[in-house]
JSON list of C-alpha atoms in Angstrom, two decimals:
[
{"chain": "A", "resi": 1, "resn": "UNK", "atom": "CA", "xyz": [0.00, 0.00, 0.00]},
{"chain": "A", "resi": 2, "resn": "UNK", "atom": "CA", "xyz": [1.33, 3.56, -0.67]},
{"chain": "A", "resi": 3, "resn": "UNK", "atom": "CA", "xyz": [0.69, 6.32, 1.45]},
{"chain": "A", "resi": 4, "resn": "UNK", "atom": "CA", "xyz": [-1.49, 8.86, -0.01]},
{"chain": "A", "resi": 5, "resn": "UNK", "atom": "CA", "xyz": [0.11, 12.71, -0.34]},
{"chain": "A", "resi": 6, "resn": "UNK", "atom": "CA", "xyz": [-2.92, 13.68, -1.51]},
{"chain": "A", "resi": 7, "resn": "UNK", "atom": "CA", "xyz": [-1.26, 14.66, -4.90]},
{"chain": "A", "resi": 8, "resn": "UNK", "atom": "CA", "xyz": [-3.04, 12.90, -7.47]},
{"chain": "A", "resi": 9, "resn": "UNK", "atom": "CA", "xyz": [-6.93, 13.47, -8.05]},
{"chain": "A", "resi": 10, "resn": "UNK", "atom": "CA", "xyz": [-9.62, 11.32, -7.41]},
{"chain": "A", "resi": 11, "resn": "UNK", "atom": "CA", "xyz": [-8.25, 7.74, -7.02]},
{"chain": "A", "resi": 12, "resn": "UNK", "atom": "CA", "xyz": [-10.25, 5.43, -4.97]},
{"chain": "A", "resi": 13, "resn": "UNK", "atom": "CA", "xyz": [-8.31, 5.63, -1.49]},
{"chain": "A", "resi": 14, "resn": "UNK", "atom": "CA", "xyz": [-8.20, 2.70, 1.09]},
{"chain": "A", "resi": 15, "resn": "UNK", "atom": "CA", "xyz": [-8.73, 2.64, 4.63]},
{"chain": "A", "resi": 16, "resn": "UNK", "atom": "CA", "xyz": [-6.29, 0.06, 6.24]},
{"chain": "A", "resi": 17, "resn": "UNK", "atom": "CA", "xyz": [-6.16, 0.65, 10.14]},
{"chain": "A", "resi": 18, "resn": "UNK", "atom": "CA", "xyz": [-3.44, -2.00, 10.98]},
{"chain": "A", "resi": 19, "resn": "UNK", "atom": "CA", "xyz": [-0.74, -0.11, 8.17]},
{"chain": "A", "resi": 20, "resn": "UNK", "atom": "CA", "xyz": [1.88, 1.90, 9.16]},
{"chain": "A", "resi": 21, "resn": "UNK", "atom": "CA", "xyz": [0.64, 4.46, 6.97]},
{"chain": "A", "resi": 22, "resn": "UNK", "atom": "CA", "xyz": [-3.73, 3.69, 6.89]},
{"chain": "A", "resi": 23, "resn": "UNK", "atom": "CA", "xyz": [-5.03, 6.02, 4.00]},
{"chain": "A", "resi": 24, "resn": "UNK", "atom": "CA", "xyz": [-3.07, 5.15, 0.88]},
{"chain": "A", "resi": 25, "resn": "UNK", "atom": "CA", "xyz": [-3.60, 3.24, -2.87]},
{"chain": "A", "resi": 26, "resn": "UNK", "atom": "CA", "xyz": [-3.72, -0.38, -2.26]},
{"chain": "A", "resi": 27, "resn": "UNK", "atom": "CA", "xyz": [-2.51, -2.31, -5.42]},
{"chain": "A", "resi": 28, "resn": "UNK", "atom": "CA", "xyz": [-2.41, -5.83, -5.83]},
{"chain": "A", "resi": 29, "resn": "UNK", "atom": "CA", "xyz": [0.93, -7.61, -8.03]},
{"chain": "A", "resi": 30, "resn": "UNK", "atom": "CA", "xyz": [2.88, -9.89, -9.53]},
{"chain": "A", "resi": 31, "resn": "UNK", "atom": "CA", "xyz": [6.26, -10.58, -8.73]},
{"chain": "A", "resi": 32, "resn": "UNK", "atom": "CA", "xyz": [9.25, -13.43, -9.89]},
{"chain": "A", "resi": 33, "resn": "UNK", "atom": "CA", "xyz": [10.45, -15.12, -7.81]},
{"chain": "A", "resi": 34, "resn": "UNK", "atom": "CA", "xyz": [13.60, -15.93, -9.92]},
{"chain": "A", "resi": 35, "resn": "UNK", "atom": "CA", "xyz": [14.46, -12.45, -10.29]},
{"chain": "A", "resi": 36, "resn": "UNK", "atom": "CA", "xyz": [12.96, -10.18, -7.86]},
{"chain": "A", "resi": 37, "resn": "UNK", "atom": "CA", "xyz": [10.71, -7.60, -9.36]},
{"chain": "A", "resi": 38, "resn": "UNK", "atom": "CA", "xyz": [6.84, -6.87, -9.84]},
{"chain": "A", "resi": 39, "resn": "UNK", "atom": "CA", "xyz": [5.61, -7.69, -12.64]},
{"chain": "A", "resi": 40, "resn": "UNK", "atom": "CA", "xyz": [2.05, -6.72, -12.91]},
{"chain": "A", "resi": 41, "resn": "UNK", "atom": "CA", "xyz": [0.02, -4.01, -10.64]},
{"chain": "A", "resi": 42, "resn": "UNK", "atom": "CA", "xyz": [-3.48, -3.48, -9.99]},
{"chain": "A", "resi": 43, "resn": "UNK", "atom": "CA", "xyz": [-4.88, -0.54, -8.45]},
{"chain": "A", "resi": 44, "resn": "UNK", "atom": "CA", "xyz": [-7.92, -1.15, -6.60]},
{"chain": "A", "resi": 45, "resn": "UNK", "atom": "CA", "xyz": [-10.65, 0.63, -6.89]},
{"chain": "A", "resi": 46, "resn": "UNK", "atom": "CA", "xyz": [-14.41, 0.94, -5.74]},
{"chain": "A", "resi": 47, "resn": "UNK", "atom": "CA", "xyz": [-16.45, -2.43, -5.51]},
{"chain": "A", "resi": 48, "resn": "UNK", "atom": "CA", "xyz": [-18.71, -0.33, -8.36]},
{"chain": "A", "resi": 49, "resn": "UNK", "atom": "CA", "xyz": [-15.78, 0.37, -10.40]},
{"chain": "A", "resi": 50, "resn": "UNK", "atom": "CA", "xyz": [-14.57, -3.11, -10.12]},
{"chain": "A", "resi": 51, "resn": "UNK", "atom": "CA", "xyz": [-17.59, -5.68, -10.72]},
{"chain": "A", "resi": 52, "resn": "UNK", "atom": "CA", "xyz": [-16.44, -4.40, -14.53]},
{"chain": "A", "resi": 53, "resn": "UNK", "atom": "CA", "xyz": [-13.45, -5.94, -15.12]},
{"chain": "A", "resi": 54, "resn": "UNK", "atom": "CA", "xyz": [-12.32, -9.02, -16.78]},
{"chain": "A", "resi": 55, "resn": "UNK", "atom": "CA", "xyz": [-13.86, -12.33, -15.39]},
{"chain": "A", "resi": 56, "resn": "UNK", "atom": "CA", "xyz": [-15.69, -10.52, -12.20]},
{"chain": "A", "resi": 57, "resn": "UNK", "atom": "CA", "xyz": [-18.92, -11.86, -13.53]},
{"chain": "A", "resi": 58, "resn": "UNK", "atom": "CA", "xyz": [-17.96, -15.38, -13.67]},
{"chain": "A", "resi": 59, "resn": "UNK", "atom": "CA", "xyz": [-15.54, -16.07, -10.89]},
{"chain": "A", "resi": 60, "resn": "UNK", "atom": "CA", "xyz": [-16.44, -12.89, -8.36]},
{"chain": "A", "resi": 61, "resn": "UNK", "atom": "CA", "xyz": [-13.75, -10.60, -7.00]},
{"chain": "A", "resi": 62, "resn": "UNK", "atom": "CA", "xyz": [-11.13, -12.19, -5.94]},
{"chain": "A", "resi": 63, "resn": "UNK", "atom": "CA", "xyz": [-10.18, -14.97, -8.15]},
{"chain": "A", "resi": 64, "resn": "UNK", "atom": "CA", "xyz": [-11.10, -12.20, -11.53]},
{"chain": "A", "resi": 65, "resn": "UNK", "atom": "CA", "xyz": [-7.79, -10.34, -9.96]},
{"chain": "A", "resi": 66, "resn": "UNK", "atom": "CA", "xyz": [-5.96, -13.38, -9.56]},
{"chain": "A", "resi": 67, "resn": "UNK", "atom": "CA", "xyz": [-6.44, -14.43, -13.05]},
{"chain": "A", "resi": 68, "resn": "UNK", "atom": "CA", "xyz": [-6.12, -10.39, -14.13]},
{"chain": "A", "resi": 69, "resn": "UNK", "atom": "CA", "xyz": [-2.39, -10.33, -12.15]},
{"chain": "A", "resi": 70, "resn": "UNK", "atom": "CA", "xyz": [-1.66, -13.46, -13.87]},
{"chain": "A", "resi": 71, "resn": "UNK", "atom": "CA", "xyz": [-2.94, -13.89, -17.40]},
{"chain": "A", "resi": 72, "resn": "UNK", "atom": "CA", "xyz": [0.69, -12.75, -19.30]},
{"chain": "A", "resi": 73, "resn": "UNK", "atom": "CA", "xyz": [1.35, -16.56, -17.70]},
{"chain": "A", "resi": 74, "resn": "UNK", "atom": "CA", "xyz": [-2.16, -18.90, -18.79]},
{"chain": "A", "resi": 75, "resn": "UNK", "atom": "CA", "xyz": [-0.91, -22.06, -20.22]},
{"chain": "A", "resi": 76, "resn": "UNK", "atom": "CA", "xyz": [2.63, -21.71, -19.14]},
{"chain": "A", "resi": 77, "resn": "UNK", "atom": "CA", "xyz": [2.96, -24.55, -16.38]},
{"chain": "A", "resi": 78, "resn": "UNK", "atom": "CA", "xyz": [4.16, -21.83, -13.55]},
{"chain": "A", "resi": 79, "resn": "UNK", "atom": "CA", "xyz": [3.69, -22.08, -10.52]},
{"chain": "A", "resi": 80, "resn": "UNK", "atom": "CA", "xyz": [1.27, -19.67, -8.47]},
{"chain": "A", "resi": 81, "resn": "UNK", "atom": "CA", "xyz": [2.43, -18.68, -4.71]},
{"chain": "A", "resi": 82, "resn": "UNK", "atom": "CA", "xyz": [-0.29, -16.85, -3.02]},
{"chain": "A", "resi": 83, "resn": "UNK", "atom": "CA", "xyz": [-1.32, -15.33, 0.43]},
{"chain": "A", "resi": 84, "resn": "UNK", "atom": "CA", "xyz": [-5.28, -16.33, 2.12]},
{"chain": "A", "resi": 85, "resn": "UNK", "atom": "CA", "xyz": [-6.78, -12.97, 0.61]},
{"chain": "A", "resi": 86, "resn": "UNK", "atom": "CA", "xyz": [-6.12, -14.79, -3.04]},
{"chain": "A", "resi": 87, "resn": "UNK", "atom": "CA", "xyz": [-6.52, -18.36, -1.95]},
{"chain": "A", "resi": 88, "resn": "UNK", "atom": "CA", "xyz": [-9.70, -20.60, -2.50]},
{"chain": "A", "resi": 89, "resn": "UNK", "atom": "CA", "xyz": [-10.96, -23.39, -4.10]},
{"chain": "A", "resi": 90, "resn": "UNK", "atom": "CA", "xyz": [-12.64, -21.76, -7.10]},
{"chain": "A", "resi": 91, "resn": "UNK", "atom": "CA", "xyz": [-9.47, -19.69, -7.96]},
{"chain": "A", "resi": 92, "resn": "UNK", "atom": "CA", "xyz": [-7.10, -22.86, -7.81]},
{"chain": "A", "resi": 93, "resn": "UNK", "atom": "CA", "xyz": [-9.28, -24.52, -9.91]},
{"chain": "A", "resi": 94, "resn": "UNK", "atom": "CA", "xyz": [-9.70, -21.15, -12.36]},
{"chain": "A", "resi": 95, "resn": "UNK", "atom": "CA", "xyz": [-5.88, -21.41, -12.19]},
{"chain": "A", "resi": 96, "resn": "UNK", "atom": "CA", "xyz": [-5.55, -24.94, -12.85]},
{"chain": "A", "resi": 97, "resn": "UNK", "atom": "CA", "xyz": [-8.43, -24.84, -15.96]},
{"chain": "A", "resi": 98, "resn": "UNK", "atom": "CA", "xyz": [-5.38, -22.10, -17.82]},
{"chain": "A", "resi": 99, "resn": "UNK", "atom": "CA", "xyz": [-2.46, -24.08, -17.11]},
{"chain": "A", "resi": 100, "resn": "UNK", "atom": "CA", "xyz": [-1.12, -22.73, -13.77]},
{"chain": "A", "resi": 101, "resn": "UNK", "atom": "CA", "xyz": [-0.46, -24.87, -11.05]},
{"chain": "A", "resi": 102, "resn": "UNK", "atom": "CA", "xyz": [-0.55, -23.28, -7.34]},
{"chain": "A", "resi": 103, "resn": "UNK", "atom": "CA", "xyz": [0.00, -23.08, -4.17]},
{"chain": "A", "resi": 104, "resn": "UNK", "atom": "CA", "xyz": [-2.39, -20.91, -1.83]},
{"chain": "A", "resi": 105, "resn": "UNK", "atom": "CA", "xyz": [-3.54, -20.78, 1.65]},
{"chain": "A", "resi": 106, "resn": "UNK", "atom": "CA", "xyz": [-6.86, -21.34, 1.49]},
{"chain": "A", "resi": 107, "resn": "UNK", "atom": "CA", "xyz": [-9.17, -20.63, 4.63]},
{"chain": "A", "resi": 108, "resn": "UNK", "atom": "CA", "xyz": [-11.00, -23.76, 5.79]},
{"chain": "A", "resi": 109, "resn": "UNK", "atom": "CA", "xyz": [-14.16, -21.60, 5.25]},
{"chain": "A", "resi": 110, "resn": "UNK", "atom": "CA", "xyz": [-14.46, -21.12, 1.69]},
{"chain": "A", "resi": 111, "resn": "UNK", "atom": "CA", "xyz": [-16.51, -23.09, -0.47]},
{"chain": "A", "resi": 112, "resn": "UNK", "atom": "CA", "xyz": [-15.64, -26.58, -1.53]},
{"chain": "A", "resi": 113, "resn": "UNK", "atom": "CA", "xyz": [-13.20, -26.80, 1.12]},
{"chain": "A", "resi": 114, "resn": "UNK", "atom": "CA", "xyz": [-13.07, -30.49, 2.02]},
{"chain": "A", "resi": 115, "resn": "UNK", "atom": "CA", "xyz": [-13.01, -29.32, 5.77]},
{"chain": "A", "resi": 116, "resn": "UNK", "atom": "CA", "xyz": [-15.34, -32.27, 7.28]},
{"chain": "A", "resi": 117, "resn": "UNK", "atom": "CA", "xyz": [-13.03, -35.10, 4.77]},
{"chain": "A", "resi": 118, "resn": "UNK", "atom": "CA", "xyz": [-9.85, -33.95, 6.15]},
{"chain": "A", "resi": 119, "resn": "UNK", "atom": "CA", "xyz": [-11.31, -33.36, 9.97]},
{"chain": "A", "resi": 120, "resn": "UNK", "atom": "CA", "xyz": [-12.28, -37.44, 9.22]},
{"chain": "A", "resi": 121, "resn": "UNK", "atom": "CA", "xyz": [-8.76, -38.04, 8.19]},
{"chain": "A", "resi": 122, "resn": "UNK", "atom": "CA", "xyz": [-6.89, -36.02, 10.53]},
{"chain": "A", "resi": 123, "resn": "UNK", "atom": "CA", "xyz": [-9.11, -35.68, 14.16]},
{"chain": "A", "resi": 124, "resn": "UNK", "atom": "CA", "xyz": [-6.31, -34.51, 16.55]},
{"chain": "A", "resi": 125, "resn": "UNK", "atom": "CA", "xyz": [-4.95, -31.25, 16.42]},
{"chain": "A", "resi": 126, "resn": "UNK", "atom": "CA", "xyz": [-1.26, -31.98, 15.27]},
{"chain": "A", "resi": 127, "resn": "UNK", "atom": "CA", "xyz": [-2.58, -35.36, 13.05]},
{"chain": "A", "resi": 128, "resn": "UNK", "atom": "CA", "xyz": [-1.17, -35.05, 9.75]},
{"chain": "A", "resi": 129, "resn": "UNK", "atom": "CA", "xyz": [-3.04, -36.01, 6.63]},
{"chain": "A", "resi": 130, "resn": "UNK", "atom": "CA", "xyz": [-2.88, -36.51, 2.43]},
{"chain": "A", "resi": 131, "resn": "UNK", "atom": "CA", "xyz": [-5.79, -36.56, 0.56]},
{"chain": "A", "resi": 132, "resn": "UNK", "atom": "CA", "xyz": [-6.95, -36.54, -3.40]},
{"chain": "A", "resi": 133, "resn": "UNK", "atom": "CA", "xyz": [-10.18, -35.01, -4.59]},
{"chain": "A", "resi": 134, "resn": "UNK", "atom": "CA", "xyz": [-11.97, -34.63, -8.03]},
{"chain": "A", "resi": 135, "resn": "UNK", "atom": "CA", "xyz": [-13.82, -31.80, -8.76]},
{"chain": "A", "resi": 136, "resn": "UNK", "atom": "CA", "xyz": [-16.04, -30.89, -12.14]},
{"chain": "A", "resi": 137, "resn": "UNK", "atom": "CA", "xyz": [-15.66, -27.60, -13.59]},
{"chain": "A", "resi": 138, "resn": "UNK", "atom": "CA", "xyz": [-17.80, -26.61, -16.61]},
{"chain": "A", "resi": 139, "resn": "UNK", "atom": "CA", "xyz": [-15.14, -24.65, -18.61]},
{"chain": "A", "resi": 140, "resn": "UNK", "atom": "CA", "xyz": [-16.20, -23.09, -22.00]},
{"chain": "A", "resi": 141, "resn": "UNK", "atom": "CA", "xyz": [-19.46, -24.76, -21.99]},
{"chain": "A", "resi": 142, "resn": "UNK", "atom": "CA", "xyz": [-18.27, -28.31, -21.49]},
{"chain": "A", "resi": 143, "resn": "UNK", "atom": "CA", "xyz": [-17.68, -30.29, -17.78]},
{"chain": "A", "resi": 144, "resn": "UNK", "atom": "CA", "xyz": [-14.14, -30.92, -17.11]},
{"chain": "A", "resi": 145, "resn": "UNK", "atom": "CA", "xyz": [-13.36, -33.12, -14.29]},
{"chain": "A", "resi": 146, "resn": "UNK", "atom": "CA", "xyz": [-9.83, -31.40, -12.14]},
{"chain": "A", "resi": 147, "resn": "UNK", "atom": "CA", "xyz": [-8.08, -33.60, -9.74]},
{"chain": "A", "resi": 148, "resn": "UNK", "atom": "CA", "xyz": [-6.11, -31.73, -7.07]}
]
């Protein structure tokens, strides 16, 4: 997040309490890993301004801006290393459907999280468990079946 010097118009500016600097433009980016620079940046702007970019209508919010910050790479085979505010099911498998594998942290909340399967597997706090699970996705009209 950059702090705002109140400089530059009318940008949408966000309110982050727990920053060292709370009033600023938040972007979200893209960065290698190899070599140590961002890549892509999105500003982000009002929910209103938002809902009109690229895949928002099919995928909601957050996984449209994951696929946004990542598109340059669909159908390359890289690897995707995100934080919980990216991670959930639906955007690994949006990821997975153009050729990216990841690797997210994904909040046992979100939907079709096998929480109650893994629970089953793994009861006690520290328990350790592996599991496989098939999903279907209809991509482009036809059912695809993703195993992650």
């Amino acid at each position: 997040m950059f702090e705002w010097l109140g400089l530059c118009g009318d940008l949408h500016l966000s309110w982050l309490p727990n920053k060292p600097h709370p009033i600023g433009w938040m972007l979200k980016t893209t960065a290698c890993a190899i070599v140590g620079v961002v890549i892509f940046m999105e500003l982000a702007q009002r929910k209103q301004d938002m809902q009109f970019k690229k895949w928002h209508d099919q995928f909601g919010a957050t996984t449209a801006c994951t696929l946004r910050c990542t598109e340059t790479w669909h159908n390359s085979g890289r690897i995707t290393i995100a934080d919980s505010w990216f991670g959930s099911v639906r955007t690994a498998l949006a990821l997975m459907s153009r050729g990216l594998f990841s690797i997210l942290a994904i909040k046992g909340g979100h939907a079709g999280y096998p929480k109650q399967e893994l629970i089953a597997l793994a009861p006690n706090r520290f328990d350790r468990a592996t599991m496989q699970k098939t999903f279907n996705l209809e991509q482009a009209g036809q059912q695809v079946q993703v195993t992650a």
